[in-house]
XYZ file of C-alpha atoms in Angstrom:
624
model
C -7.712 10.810 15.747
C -4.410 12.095 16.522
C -2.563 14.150 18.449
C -0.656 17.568 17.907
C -2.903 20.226 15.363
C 0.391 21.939 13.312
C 2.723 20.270 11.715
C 6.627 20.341 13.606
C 9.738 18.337 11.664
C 10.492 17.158 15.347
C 9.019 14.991 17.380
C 9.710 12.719 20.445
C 7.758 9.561 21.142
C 8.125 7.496 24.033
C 7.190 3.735 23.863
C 5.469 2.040 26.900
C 3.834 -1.286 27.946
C 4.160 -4.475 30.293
C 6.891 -6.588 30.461
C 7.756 -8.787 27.681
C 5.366 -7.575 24.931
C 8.190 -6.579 22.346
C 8.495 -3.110 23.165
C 12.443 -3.236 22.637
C 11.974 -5.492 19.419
C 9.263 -2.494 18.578
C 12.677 0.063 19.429
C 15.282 -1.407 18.029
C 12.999 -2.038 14.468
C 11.694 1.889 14.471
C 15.782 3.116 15.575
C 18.131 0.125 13.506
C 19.473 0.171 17.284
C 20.229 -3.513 18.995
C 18.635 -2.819 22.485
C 18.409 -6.818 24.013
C 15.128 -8.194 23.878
C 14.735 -10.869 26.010
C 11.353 -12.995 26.817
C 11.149 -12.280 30.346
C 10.204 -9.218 32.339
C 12.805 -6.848 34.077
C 15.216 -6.644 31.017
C 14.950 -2.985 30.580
C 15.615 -1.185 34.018
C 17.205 1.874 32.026
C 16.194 4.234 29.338
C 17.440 3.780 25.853
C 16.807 6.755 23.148
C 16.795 6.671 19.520
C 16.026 8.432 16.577
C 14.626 7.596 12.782
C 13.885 10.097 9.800
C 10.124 9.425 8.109
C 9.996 11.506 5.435
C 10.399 14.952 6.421
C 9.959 14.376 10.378
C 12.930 12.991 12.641
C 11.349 11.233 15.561
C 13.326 10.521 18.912
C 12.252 7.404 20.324
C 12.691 6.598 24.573
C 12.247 2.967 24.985
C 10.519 3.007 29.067
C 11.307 0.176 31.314
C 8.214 -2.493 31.139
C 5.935 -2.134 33.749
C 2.209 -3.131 35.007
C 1.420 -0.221 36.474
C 2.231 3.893 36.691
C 2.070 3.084 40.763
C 5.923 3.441 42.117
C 6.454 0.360 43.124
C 9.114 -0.815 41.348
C 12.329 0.808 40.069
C 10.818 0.052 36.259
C 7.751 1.516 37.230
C 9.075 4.663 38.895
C 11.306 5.503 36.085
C 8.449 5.365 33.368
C 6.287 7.195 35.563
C 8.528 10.037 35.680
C 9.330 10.016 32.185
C 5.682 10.364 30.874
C 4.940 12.883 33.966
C 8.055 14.948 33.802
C 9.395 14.898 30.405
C 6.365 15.337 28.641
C 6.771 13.987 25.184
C 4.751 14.322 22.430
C 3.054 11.421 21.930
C 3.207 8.134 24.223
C 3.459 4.560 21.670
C 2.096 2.150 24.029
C 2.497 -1.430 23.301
C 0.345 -4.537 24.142
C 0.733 -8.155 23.928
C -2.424 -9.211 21.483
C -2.366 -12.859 23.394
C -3.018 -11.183 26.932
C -4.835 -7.739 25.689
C -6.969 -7.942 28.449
C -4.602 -7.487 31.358
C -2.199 -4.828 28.973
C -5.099 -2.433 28.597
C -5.111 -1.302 32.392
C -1.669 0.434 32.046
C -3.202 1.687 28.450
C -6.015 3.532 31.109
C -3.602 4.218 33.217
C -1.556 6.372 31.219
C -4.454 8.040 29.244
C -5.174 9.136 32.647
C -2.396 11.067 32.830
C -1.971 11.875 28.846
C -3.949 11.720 25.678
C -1.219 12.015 23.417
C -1.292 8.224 23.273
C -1.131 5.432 20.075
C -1.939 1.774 21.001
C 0.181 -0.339 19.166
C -0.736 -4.337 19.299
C 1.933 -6.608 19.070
C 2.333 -10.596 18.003
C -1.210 -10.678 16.484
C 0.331 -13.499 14.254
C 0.577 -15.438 18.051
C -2.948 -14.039 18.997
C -3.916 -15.779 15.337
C -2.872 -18.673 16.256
C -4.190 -19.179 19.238
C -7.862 -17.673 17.833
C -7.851 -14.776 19.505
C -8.900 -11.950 16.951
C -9.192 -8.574 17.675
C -10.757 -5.135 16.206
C -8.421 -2.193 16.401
C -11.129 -0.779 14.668
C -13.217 -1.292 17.624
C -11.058 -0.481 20.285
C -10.077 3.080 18.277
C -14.047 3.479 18.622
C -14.208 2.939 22.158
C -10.636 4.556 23.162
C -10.752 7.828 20.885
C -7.253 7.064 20.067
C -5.229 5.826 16.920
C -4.498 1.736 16.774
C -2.899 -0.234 15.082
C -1.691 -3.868 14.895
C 1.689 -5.337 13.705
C 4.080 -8.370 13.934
C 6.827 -6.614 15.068
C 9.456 -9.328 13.963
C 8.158 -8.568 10.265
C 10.410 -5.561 8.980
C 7.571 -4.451 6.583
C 5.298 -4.053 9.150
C 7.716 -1.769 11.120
C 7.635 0.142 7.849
C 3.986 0.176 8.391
C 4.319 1.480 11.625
C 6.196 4.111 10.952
C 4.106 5.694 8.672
C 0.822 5.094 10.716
C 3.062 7.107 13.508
C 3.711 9.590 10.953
C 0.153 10.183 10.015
C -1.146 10.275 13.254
C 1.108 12.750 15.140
C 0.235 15.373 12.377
C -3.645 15.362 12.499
C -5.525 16.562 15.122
C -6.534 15.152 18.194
C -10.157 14.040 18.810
C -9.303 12.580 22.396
C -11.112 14.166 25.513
C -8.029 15.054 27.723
C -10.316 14.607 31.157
C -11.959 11.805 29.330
C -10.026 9.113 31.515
C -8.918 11.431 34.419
C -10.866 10.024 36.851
C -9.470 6.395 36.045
C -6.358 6.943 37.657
C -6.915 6.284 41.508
C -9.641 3.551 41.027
C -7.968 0.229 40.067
C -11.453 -1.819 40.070
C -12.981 0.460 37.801
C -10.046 0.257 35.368
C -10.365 -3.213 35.499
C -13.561 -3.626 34.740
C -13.147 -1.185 32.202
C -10.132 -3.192 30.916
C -12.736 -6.313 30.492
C -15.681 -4.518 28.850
C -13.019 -2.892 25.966
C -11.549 -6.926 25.655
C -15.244 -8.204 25.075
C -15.845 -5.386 22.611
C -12.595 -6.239 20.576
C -12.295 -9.561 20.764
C -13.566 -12.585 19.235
C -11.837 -16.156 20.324
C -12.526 -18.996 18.178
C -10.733 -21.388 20.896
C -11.812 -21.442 24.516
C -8.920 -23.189 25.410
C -6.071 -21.076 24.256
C -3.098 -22.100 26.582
C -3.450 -25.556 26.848
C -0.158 -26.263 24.899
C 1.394 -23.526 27.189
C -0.451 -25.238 30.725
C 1.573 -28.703 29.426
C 4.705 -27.433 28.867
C 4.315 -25.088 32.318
C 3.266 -28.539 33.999
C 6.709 -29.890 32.963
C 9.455 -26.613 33.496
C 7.649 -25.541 36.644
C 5.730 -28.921 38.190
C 7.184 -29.861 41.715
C 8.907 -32.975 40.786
C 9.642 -32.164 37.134
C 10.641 -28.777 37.210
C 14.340 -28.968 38.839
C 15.173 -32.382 37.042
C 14.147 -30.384 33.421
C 16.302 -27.474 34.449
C 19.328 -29.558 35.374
C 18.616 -31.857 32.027
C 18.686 -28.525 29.775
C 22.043 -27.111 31.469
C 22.937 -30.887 30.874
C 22.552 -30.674 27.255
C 23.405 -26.949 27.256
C 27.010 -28.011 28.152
C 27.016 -31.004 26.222
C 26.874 -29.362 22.920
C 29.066 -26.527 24.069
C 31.851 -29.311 25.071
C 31.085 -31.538 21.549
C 31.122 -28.860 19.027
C 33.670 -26.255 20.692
C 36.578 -29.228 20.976
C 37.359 -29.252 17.325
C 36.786 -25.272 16.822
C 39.224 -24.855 19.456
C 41.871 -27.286 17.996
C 41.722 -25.619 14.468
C 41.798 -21.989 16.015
C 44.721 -22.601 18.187
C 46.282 -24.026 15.507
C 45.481 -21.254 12.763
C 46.611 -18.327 15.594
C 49.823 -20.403 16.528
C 50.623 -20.741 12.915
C 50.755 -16.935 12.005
C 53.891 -16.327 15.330
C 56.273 -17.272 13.160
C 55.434 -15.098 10.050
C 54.262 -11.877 12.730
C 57.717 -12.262 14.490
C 59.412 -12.195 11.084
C 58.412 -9.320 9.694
C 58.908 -7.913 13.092
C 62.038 -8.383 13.484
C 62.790 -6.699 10.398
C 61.573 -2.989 12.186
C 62.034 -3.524 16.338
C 64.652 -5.126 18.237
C 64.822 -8.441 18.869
C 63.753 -8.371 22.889
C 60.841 -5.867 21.698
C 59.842 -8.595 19.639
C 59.904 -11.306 21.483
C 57.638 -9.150 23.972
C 55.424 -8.659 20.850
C 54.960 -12.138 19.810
C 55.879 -14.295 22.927
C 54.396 -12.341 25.706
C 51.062 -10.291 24.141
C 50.274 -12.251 21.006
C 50.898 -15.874 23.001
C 49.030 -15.473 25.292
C 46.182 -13.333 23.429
C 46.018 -15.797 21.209
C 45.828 -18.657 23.825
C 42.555 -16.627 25.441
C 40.815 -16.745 22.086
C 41.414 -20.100 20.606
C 39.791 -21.484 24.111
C 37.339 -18.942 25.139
C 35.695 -18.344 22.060
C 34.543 -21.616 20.465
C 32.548 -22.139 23.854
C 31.009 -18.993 24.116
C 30.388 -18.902 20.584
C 28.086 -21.808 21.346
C 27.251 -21.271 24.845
C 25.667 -18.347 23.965
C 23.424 -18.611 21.303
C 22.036 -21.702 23.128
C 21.426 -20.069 26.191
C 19.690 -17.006 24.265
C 17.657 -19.387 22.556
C 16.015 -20.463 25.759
C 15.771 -17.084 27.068
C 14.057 -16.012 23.597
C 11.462 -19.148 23.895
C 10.273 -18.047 27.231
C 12.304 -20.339 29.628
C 14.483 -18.426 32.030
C 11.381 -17.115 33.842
C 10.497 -20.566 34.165
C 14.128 -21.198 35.800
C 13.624 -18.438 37.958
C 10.247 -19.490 39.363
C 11.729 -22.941 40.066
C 14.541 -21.177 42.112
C 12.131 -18.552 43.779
C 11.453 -20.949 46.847
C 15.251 -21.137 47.843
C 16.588 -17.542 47.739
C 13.538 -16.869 49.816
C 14.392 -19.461 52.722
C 17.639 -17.554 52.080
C 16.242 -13.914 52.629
C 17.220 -13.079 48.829
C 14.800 -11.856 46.129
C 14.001 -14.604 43.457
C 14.719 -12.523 40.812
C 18.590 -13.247 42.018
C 17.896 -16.915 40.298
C 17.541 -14.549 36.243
C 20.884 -12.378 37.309
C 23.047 -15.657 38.487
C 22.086 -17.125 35.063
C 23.332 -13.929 33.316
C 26.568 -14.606 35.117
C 27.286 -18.492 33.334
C 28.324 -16.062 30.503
C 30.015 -13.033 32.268
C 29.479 -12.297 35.901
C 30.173 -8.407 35.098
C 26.843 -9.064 32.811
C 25.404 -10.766 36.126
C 26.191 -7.799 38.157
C 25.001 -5.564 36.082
C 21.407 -7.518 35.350
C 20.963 -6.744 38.966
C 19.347 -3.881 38.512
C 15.940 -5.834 38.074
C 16.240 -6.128 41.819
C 14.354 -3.614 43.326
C 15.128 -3.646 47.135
C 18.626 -2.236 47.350
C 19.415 -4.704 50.024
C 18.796 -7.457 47.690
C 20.149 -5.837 44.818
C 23.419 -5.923 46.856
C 23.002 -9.553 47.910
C 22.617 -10.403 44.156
C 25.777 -8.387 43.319
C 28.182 -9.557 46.133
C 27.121 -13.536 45.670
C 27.243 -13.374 41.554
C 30.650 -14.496 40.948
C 29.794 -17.957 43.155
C 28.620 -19.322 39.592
C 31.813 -19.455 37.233
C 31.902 -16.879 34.226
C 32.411 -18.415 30.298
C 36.399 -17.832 31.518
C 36.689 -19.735 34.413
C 35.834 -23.211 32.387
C 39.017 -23.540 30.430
C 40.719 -24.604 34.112
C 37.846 -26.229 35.143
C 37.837 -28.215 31.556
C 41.415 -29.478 32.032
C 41.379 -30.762 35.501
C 38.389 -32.403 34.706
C 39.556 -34.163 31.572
C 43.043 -34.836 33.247
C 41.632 -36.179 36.486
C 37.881 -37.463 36.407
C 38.016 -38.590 32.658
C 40.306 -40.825 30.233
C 42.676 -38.684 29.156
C 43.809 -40.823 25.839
C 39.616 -41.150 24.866
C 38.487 -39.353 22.490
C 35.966 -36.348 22.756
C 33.633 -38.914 21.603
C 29.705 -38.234 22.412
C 29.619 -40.465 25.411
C 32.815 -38.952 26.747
C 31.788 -35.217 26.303
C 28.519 -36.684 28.451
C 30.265 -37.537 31.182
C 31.846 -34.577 30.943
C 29.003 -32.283 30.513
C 27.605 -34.453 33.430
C 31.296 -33.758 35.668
C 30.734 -29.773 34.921
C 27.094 -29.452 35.998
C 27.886 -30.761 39.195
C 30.862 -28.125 39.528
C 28.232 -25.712 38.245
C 25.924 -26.765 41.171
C 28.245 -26.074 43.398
C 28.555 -22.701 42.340
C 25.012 -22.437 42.525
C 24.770 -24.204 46.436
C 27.446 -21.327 47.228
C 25.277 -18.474 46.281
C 22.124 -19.530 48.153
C 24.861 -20.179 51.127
C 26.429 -16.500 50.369
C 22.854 -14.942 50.020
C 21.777 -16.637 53.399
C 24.649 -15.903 55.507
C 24.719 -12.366 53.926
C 21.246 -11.848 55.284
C 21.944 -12.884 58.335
C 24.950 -10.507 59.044
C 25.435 -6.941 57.117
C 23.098 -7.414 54.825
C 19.968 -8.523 57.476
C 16.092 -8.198 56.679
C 12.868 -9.254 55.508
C 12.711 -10.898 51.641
C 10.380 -8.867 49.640
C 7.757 -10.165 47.065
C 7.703 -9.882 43.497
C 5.428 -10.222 39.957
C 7.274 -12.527 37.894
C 5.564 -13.072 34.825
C 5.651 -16.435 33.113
C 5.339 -15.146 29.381
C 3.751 -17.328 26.640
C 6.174 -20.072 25.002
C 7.237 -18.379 21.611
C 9.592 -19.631 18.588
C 13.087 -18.126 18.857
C 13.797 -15.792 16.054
C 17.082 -17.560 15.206
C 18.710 -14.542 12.814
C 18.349 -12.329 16.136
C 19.462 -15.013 18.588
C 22.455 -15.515 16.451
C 23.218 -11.820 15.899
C 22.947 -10.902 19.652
C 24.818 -13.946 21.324
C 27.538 -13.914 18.666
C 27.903 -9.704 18.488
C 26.360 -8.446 20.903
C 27.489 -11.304 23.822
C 30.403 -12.953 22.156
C 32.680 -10.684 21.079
C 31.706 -8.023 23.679
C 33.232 -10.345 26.285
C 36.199 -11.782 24.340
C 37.052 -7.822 23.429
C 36.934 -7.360 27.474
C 39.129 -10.480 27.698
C 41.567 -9.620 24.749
C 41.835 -6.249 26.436
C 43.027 -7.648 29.547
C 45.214 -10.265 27.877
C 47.485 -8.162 26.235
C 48.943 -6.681 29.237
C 48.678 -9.880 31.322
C 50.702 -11.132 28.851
C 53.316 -8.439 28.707
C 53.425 -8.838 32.695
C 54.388 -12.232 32.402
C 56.771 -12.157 29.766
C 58.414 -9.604 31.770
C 58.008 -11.802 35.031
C 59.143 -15.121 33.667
C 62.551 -12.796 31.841
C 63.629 -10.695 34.580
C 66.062 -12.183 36.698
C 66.339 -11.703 40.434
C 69.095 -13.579 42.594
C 69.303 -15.999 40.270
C 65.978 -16.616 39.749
C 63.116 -15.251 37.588
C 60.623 -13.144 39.413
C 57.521 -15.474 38.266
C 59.843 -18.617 40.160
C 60.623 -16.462 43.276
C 56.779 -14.778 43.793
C 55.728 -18.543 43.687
C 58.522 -20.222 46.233
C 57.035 -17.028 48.610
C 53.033 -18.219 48.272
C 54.512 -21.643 48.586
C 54.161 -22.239 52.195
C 50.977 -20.468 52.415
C 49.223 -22.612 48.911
C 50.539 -25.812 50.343
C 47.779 -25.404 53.339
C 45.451 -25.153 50.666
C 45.936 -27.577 48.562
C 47.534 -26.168 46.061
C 51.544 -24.505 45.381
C 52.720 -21.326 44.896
C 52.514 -21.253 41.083
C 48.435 -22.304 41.322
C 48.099 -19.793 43.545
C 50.328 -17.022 41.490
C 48.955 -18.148 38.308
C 45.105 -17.276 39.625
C 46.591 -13.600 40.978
C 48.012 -13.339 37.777
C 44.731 -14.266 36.071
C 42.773 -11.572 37.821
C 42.357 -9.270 34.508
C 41.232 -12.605 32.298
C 40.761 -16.149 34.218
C 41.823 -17.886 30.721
C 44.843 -17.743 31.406
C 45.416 -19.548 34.338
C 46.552 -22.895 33.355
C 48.806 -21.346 30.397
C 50.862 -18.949 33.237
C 51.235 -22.762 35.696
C 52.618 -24.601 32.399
C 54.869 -21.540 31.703
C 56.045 -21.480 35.481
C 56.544 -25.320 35.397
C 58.889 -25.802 32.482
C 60.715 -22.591 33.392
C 60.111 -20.980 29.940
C 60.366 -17.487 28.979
C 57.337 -17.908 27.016
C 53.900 -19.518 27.293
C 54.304 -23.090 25.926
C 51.524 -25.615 24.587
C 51.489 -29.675 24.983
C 50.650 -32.148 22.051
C 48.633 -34.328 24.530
C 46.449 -34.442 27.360
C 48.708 -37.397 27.989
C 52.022 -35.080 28.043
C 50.219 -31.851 30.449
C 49.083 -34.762 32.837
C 52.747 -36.117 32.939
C 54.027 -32.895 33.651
C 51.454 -31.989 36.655
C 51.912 -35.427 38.083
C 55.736 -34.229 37.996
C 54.776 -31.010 40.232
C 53.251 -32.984 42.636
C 49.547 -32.932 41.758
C 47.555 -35.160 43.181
C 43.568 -36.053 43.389
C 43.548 -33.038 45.946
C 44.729 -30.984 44.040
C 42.549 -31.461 41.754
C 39.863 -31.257 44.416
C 40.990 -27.918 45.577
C 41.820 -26.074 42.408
C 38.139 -26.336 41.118
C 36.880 -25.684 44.145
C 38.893 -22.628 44.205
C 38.180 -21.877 40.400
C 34.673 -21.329 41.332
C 35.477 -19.747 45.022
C 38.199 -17.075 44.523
C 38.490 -13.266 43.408
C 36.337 -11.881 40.760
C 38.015 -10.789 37.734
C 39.075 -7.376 37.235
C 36.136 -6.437 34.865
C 33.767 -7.879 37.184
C 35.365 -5.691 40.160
C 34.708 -2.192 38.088
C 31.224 -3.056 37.273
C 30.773 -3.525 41.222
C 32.081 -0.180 41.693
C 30.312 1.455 39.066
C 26.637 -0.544 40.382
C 27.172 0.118 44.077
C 29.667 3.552 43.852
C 30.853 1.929 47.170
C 34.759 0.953 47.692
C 33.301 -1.083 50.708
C 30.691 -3.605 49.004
C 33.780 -3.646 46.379
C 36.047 -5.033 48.447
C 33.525 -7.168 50.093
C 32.984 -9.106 46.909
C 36.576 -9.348 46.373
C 36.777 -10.573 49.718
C 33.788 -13.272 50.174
C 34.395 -15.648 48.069
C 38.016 -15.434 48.678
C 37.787 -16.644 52.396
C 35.307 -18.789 51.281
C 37.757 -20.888 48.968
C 40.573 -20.337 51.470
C 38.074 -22.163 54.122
C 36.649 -24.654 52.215
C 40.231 -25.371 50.319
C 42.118 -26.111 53.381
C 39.064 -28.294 55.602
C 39.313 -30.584 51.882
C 43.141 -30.689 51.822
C 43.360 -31.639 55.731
C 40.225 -34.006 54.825
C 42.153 -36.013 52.242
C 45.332 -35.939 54.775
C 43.564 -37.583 56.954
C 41.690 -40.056 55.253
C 45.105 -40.987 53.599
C 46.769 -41.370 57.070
C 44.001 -44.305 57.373
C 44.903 -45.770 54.153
């Protein structure tokens, strides 16, 4: 029952199957690589390669993007296709979900149509136990003429069993008929019915009902009336905990990061110049440390929360819920999975769009994702919040991080009422035709492995994006230092760059130093408020406050007022996209043009929108 009739010491597998039936848990267990697994289809839209030594025999693995079918119909689906047509490897792991066997063994046909170097591979038959299901690989190697074998793929030791089945098999020979499936290809009802005789051959259910816990919880995330409410109540709580536990991290960070200046600018000053130094210290390590000690507790926690949904089987959910608006917008729903990617980085969110298959979409997706506000636009949003909407002398108690959980995810849905705006008007203009349909499959609910939540938010999502940030603070905080020391007819360059936006931030709301501070912010948005507190108190260097009580004072000083407020988070979520963001456009479209388009919608969007609130609040206070 296998596959090649002389032994080689080289061999290259490629591993197939649906959507979401742990083909990159599968990878990443047989390579020791950390390709992201994610419980909903349309995560892998690229190949990945690997290799692993068994024995004697190194064996490169190609991880194909999930797909239902060989049929071109989808970017995932043409890319497999070609792989197993053009590249020819030497044997073909396919993988199937043991809970939904039925539907996974059409593409099994499929591709023994158009190979028989081919081992099935069943995954999560510890979910198929428990659920009753019970299947024969015994059976279906009977019926298939092809080696079978089931694992829990979570389970290292029975990835070790899987690579040695692997071994055994692709160094015995073959038995399969290569013409025996040939004619399978073209005729989809026959595979089907195919597909069903095989299932009632290998499987035995001991429960009729084996999604009724799956039908209740579907009822709730997706029902008309309960399925937006439980979305908005999970980014609720989402933001909640973020907010309650990333307060105190922050507070002892900062203060651990601020405590080592002093000792890092003595010893120094003992080998560079004083100025060098103070460039060093009060211009890159300020303001580097700044970015970290308030971007990462939140992401820290943001992030393994939001994978922990995504790993029990809920963003698909989200997605479905959103489907119905992007479509009265002319957008693909699939939009709904990549503006969720970009709450934690929109250059993740443009990158996710991929998934979208029409390109016109795909563009819609990428112009509209930085409407929703990245992991390092919340810092500003945080502090006008708390300094504005809130009690600034409460504590972060639990009822006052509630309110103002509840304060962000209604900036938040703003965002979100800006992209379907941006995706409709889009549509309408350069971006005009018909919204195309797609399979989205709503995958069973499954317990989150926590050790691989925690290791791919925290690694893999965390510090990715605070290395991106860090990168782009260092010389954002050189620039300043520089700006805010380097004097120019009297005044210091950051003070006479702000007095020149002045005139034209004053129609929006806002001053010149807002408005510098978020140009200056374009390679890390973190750093926004710390450049308006520098400009403010005319330092040299980026300064901190003791109290919310104290920053408030000082903005109240400036001339802030409600609308301000108003129009510098509306702007916050409405402006430029960061400068990490802006490559990844150019690198997913290779267009200068749809580059400068997303730099330039949302822009004139929070120009427009800034100015109608600030001549809206003029007005009303001419009544009052």
């Amino acid at each position: 029952m296998c596959l090649h009739s002389e032994p080689v010491s080289f061999c290259t597998i490629a591993l197939a199957g649906n959507p979401n039936v742990g083909k990159s848990t599968i990878f990443n267990g047989l390579t020791g690589m950390h390709q992201h697994t994610g419980n909903w289809s349309g995560k892998t839209v690229s190949l990945a390669t690997g290799c692993c030594a068994v024995g004697k025999h190194l064996y490169t693995f190609t991880d194909l993007p999930g797909c239902y079918s060989l049929h071109a119909c989808s970017e995932e689906e043409r890319l497999a296709g070609a792989c197993l047509r053009e590249t020819t490897p030497d044997g073909v792991l396919v993988i199937c979900d043991a809970v939904c066997l039925e539907r996974n063994l059409n593409l099994v046909l499929q591709i023994l149509s158009v190979t028989s170097n081919v081992i099935l591979c069943i995954n999560l038959m510890d979910q198929a136990a428990k659920k009753g299901i019970h299947i024969s690989c015994s059976a279906l190697e009977k019926e298939l003429h092809i080696p079978v074998i089931g694992i829990t793929a979570r389970r290292k030791r029975e990835i070790r069993r899987l690579k040695q089945f692997l071994d055994t098999c692709m160094f015995q020979k073959a038995t399969v008929n290569p013409g025996f499936f040939k004619n399978l290809f073209g005729e989809p009802i026959l595979r089907a019915e195919m597909a069903s005789e095989l299932y009632q051959k290998a499987v035995r259910l001991e429960k009729p009902d084996t999604r009724s816990f799956d039908c209740t919880l579907d009822n709730l995330f997706t029902g008309k009336y309960t399925g937006i409410f439980c979305m908005l109540l999970l980014l609720l709580c989402i933001f909640w905990i973020t907010l309650l536990g990333a307060n105190y991290i922050s507070s002892q960070l900062h203060n651990l990061l601020f405590s080592l200046e002093s000792w890092l600018y003595e010893q120094l000053s003992l080998l560079l110049p004083e100025k060098l130094c103070q460039l060093l210290i009060q211009g890159c390590y300020r303001v580097t440390a700044w970015v970290v000690s308030v971007m990462l507790p939140p992401m820290a926690l943001f992030f393994p929360l939001f994978t922990l949904l995504e790993d029990f089987g809920y963003l698909p959910r989200a997605a479905f819920n959103m489907d119905g608006c992007f479509s009265r917008c002319k957008a693909c729903g699939k939009q709904a999975l990549t503006m969720l990617m970009g709450f934690g980085c929109n250059a993740v969110g443009v990158t996710g769009c991929r998934i979208v298959d029409s390109p016109r979409e795909r563009l819609i997706a990428i112009l509209t994702n930085s409407f929703v506000p990245c992991n390092g636009r919340f810092p500003t949003i945080l502090v006008v919040l708390v300094l504005f909407f809130t009690n600034k002398k409460a504590e972060f108690s639990l009822l006052h991080t509630l309110w103002l959980a509840l304060l962000l995810t209604c900036v938040i849905l703003f965002g979100v009422l800006m992209t379907f705006f941006s995706s409709w008007l889009l549509s309408k203009t350069v971006l005009k035709g018909i919204p195309s349909s797609f399979v989205l499959e709503l995958p069973p609910y499954r317990k989150p492995q926590i050790c691989s939540v925690l290791l791919h938010s925290v690694v893999h999502r965390t510090l990715q994006v605070l290395a991106r940030a860090v990168t782009a603070a260092i010389p954002a905080g050189l620039l300043i230092w520089l700006m805010a020391n380097t004097m120019a007819g009297g005044q210091t360059l950051l003070t006479r760059i702000s007095v020149f936006l002045d005139p034209f931030a004053r129609l929006l709301g806002l001053d010149g130093t807002i408005l510098l501070a978020f140009i200056l912010g374009i390679p890390a948005n973190e750093i926004v408020i710390p450049i308006i507190i520098m400009a403010y108190t005319s330092q040299s260097f980026l300064v901190d406050f003791e109290s919310l009580s104290a920053l408030h004072t000082l903005l109240l000083e400036q001339g802030w007022t409600l609308s301000t407020a108003v129009s510098i988070l509306i702007f916050s979520i409405l402006h430029w996209p960061c400068a990490t963001t802006l490559l990844t456009i150019k690198k997913e479209t290779r267009s200068w043009k749809w580059t400068a388009l997303a730099f330039l919608l949302p822009t004139c969007m929070g120009f427009l929108l800034c100015f109608l609130t600030t001549c809206m609040f003029r007005l009303l206070s001419g009544f009052l």
